[in-house]
Amino acid sequence: MSALRILVPVKRVIDYAVKPRVNKAQTGVETAGVKHSMNPFDELSVEESVRIREKKSAPVEDICVISAGPPKAQDVLRTAMAMGADRGVHVEVKDGEELEPLAVAKMLRAAVDKEKSNLVILGKQSIDDDAAQTGQMLAGLLGWAQATQASAVKFEGDTVLVTKEVDGGAETVKAKLPMVITTDLRLNEPRYASLPNIMKAKKKPLVKMSLSDLGVANERRLKVVKVTEPAPRQGGGKVEDVDGLISKLKELGAI
């Protein structure tokens, strides 16, 4: 089996524990002064890549993490390197400039060619736009096999067995490298980056480039018309007994 050169895309998003708020212009959520961290599904991808090397499931030559975003996106790249990735690539875009899934997929296709990657492991979706499209688009652009929503990954020579989440159960698919795998929550439990590894990560190589360096333009095909908060829930009421419950349901037309 040829050694794996794994590319792991990661994204800086609003921390999962923060409740997003719509900005005053109603064009999106407020990001200024809000805690950000690595997209949780991308943490799973980094962890799985490092585990493949640690468990010697397959020979791993290189684990490269890549992120597109403003200068602060380097924070999640350093975190990924502290978790065990070898190096990072930061594709600089202006603060507030959004990339649609197709643009990200085109960027990653160029990065795969540049890095000579034969395996891409990425989160099934990011928790900010929940598009869940990038992995599938990337596989289509590359003409590679794909396995989405992975809950287990196993190597058998040049063949990869991926157990994936489906409605009501699990499905196992088999494909040969090169391929794209998107990760789901049951795949693993990401490790915390230790202080010594955080310090080591500061010395690992991090290359900066632009979209134009990869021959990609940020073409916008979608426009956000308006973003609003969900309507507040109405408060519930109490009933004294079962007869009262039945009467209330009849009053509401539920029965």
Coordinates of C-alpha atoms in Angstrom, one line a residue:
M1 CA 0.0 0.0 0.0
S2 CA 1.3 3.5 -0.9
A3 CA 1.8 5.8 2.0
L4 CA -1.0 8.2 2.8
R5 CA -0.8 11.9 2.3
I6 CA -3.8 13.1 4.2
L7 CA -5.4 16.5 3.6
V8 CA -7.6 17.7 6.4
P9 CA -9.7 20.9 5.9
V10 CA -10.6 22.7 9.1
K11 CA -12.8 25.8 9.6
R12 CA -12.9 28.5 12.2
V13 CA -16.5 28.9 13.4
I14 CA -18.4 30.4 16.3
D15 CA -17.9 28.1 19.2
Y16 CA -20.6 25.4 19.6
A17 CA -21.4 26.5 23.1
V18 CA -22.2 30.1 22.1
K19 CA -25.8 31.0 21.2
P20 CA -25.6 32.9 17.9
R21 CA -27.4 36.3 17.6
V22 CA -28.6 37.9 14.4
N23 CA -26.8 41.2 13.6
K24 CA -28.6 44.5 13.4
A25 CA -28.6 44.5 9.6
Q26 CA -30.2 41.1 9.5
T27 CA -27.6 39.9 7.0
G28 CA -26.2 37.1 9.2
V29 CA -25.1 36.3 12.7
E30 CA -23.0 38.6 14.9
T31 CA -19.4 37.5 14.9
A32 CA -17.6 40.5 16.4
G33 CA -16.4 39.8 20.0
V34 CA -17.8 36.2 19.9
K35 CA -15.7 33.2 20.8
H36 CA -14.6 31.1 17.9
S37 CA -13.1 27.6 17.7
M38 CA -12.5 24.8 15.3
N39 CA -15.6 23.3 13.7
P40 CA -16.5 20.2 15.8
F41 CA -16.8 17.9 12.8
D42 CA -13.3 19.0 11.7
E43 CA -11.9 18.1 15.1
L44 CA -13.1 14.5 14.4
S45 CA -11.3 14.6 11.0
V46 CA -8.0 15.7 12.6
E47 CA -8.3 13.1 15.4
E48 CA -9.0 10.3 12.9
S49 CA -6.0 11.2 10.7
V50 CA -3.7 11.2 13.7
R51 CA -5.2 7.9 14.9
I52 CA -4.6 6.2 11.6
R53 CA -0.9 7.0 12.1
E54 CA -0.8 6.1 15.8
K55 CA -2.6 2.8 15.3
K56 CA -0.5 2.0 12.2
S57 CA -3.7 1.2 10.3
A58 CA -1.9 2.4 7.2
P59 CA 1.4 4.0 6.5
V60 CA 1.1 7.8 6.8
E61 CA 3.6 10.0 5.2
D62 CA 2.1 13.4 5.9
I63 CA -0.9 15.0 7.6
C64 CA -1.6 18.5 6.2
V65 CA -4.3 20.7 7.6
I66 CA -5.8 23.6 5.5
S67 CA -8.1 26.5 6.3
A68 CA -9.4 29.4 4.4
G69 CA -10.2 32.5 6.4
P70 CA -8.9 35.7 7.9
P71 CA -5.6 35.8 9.9
K72 CA -7.3 34.4 13.0
A73 CA -8.0 31.2 11.1
Q74 CA -4.3 30.3 12.0
D75 CA -5.5 29.6 15.5
V76 CA -7.5 26.5 14.4
L77 CA -4.5 25.4 12.2
R78 CA -2.2 25.6 15.2
T79 CA -4.7 23.7 17.3
A80 CA -4.9 21.0 14.7
M81 CA -1.1 20.8 14.6
A82 CA -1.0 20.5 18.4
M83 CA -3.4 17.6 18.0
G84 CA -0.8 15.9 15.8
A85 CA -1.0 17.3 12.2
D86 CA 2.4 17.8 10.6
R87 CA 1.9 21.2 9.0
G88 CA -0.6 23.7 7.9
V89 CA -1.7 25.8 4.9
H90 CA -3.6 29.1 5.5
V91 CA -5.5 30.4 2.5
E92 CA -6.0 34.0 3.4
V93 CA -9.3 35.7 2.7
K94 CA -10.6 39.0 3.9
D95 CA -12.4 39.1 7.3
G96 CA -16.1 38.8 6.6
E97 CA -15.6 37.3 3.1
E98 CA -17.6 34.1 2.9
L99 CA -16.8 31.2 0.7
E100 CA -19.6 29.0 -0.7
P101 CA -19.2 25.2 -0.7
L102 CA -18.4 25.0 -4.4
A103 CA -15.6 27.6 -4.1
V104 CA -14.2 25.7 -1.1
A105 CA -14.3 22.4 -3.1
K106 CA -12.5 24.0 -6.0
M107 CA -9.9 25.4 -3.5
L108 CA -9.4 21.9 -2.0
R109 CA -9.1 20.3 -5.4
A110 CA -6.2 22.6 -6.2
A111 CA -4.7 21.9 -2.8
V112 CA -5.0 18.1 -3.4
D113 CA -3.0 18.5 -6.7
K114 CA -0.5 20.8 -5.0
E115 CA 0.1 18.6 -2.0
K116 CA -0.2 15.3 -3.9
S117 CA -2.8 14.1 -1.4
N118 CA -4.5 10.7 -1.8
L119 CA -6.9 10.9 1.1
V120 CA -9.1 13.8 2.2
I121 CA -10.8 13.6 5.6
L122 CA -13.2 16.5 6.4
G123 CA -16.2 17.2 8.6
K124 CA -19.6 16.3 7.0
Q125 CA -20.7 19.9 7.6
S126 CA -19.7 23.1 9.4
I127 CA -22.0 24.3 12.2
D128 CA -22.3 27.9 10.9
D129 CA -23.9 27.3 7.5
D130 CA -24.8 23.6 7.8
A131 CA -24.4 23.2 4.0
A132 CA -23.0 19.7 4.1
Q133 CA -21.9 19.9 0.5
T134 CA -18.2 20.5 0.3
G135 CA -17.1 16.8 0.6
Q136 CA -19.4 15.6 -2.0
M137 CA -18.5 18.4 -4.4
L138 CA -14.8 17.8 -3.9
A139 CA -15.2 14.1 -4.7
G140 CA -17.1 15.0 -7.8
L141 CA -14.5 17.5 -9.0
L142 CA -11.6 15.0 -8.3
G143 CA -13.5 12.0 -9.7
W144 CA -12.7 10.2 -6.5
A145 CA -14.7 7.7 -4.5
Q146 CA -16.4 9.1 -1.4
A147 CA -17.9 7.9 1.8
T148 CA -19.9 10.4 3.8
Q149 CA -21.0 10.5 7.5
A150 CA -18.3 8.0 8.6
S151 CA -18.6 6.4 12.0
A152 CA -15.7 4.0 11.5
V153 CA -12.8 3.7 9.1
K154 CA -10.8 0.6 8.5
F155 CA -7.9 -0.1 6.0
E156 CA -7.4 -3.4 4.2
G157 CA -4.4 -2.8 1.8
D158 CA -5.4 -0.2 -0.8
T159 CA -9.1 -0.7 0.1
V160 CA -10.9 1.4 2.7
L161 CA -14.0 0.2 4.6
V162 CA -16.1 3.0 5.9
T163 CA -19.1 2.5 8.1
K164 CA -21.5 5.4 7.6
E165 CA -24.6 6.7 9.4
V166 CA -27.9 6.1 7.6
D167 CA -31.5 6.5 8.7
G168 CA -32.2 3.8 11.2
G169 CA -28.8 2.2 11.3
A170 CA -25.4 1.9 9.6
E171 CA -24.1 1.0 6.1
T172 CA -20.6 -0.2 5.3
V173 CA -19.1 0.8 1.9
K174 CA -15.8 -0.2 0.4
A175 CA -13.6 1.8 -2.0
K176 CA -10.0 2.1 -3.1
L177 CA -7.8 5.1 -2.6
P178 CA -7.7 7.9 -3.5
M179 CA -11.0 8.9 -1.8
V180 CA -12.8 11.6 0.2
I181 CA -14.3 10.7 3.6
T182 CA -16.6 13.0 5.6
T183 CA -16.8 12.5 9.4
D184 CA -19.8 12.1 11.8
L185 CA -20.0 12.4 15.5
R186 CA -19.7 8.7 16.4
L187 CA -16.4 8.3 14.7
N188 CA -14.2 9.2 17.7
E189 CA -13.6 11.4 20.7
P190 CA -11.1 14.3 19.8
R191 CA -8.2 14.7 22.1
Y192 CA -7.4 17.9 24.0
A193 CA -4.2 19.5 22.8
S194 CA -1.6 19.4 25.7
L195 CA 0.5 22.4 26.6
P196 CA 3.8 20.8 25.4
N197 CA 2.1 19.9 22.0
I198 CA 0.7 23.5 21.8
M199 CA 4.3 24.8 22.2
K200 CA 5.6 22.3 19.6
A201 CA 2.9 23.3 17.1
K202 CA 4.2 26.9 17.1
K203 CA 7.4 25.6 15.4
K204 CA 5.6 23.4 12.8
P205 CA 5.5 24.9 9.2
L206 CA 2.5 27.0 8.3
V207 CA 2.4 28.2 4.7
K208 CA 0.3 31.3 3.7
M209 CA -1.2 31.6 0.3
S210 CA -4.2 33.2 -1.5
L211 CA -7.1 31.8 -3.6
S212 CA -5.4 33.2 -6.7
D213 CA -2.3 31.2 -5.9
L214 CA -4.5 28.1 -6.2
G215 CA -6.1 29.5 -9.4
V216 CA -9.5 29.9 -7.7
A217 CA -11.9 32.8 -7.7
N218 CA -14.5 33.4 -5.0
E219 CA -17.6 33.3 -7.2
R220 CA -20.8 34.1 -5.4
R221 CA -23.9 32.3 -6.6
L222 CA -26.1 32.8 -3.5
K223 CA -27.3 36.0 -1.8
V224 CA -28.6 36.1 1.8
V225 CA -31.8 38.1 1.6
K226 CA -32.6 38.3 5.3
V227 CA -31.8 36.5 8.5
T228 CA -34.2 36.6 11.4
E229 CA -34.5 35.1 14.9
P230 CA -37.0 32.2 15.2
A231 CA -40.4 33.1 16.6
P232 CA -40.5 32.9 20.4
R233 CA -42.2 29.8 21.8
Q234 CA -45.5 30.3 23.5
G235 CA -45.6 29.3 27.1
G236 CA -47.4 26.1 28.2
G237 CA -50.3 25.7 30.5
K238 CA -51.1 23.4 33.4
V239 CA -54.2 21.3 33.8
E240 CA -55.6 19.7 37.0
D241 CA -56.3 16.2 35.7
V242 CA -56.8 14.0 32.6
D243 CA -60.3 15.3 32.0
G244 CA -58.9 18.8 32.0
L245 CA -56.2 17.7 29.5
I246 CA -58.7 16.2 27.2
S247 CA -60.9 19.3 27.3
K248 CA -57.9 21.5 26.5
L249 CA -56.9 19.4 23.6
K250 CA -60.4 19.5 22.2
E251 CA -60.5 23.3 22.7
L252 CA -57.3 23.5 20.6
G253 CA -58.6 21.2 18.0
A254 CA -55.9 18.6 18.6
I255 CA -58.5 15.8 19.0

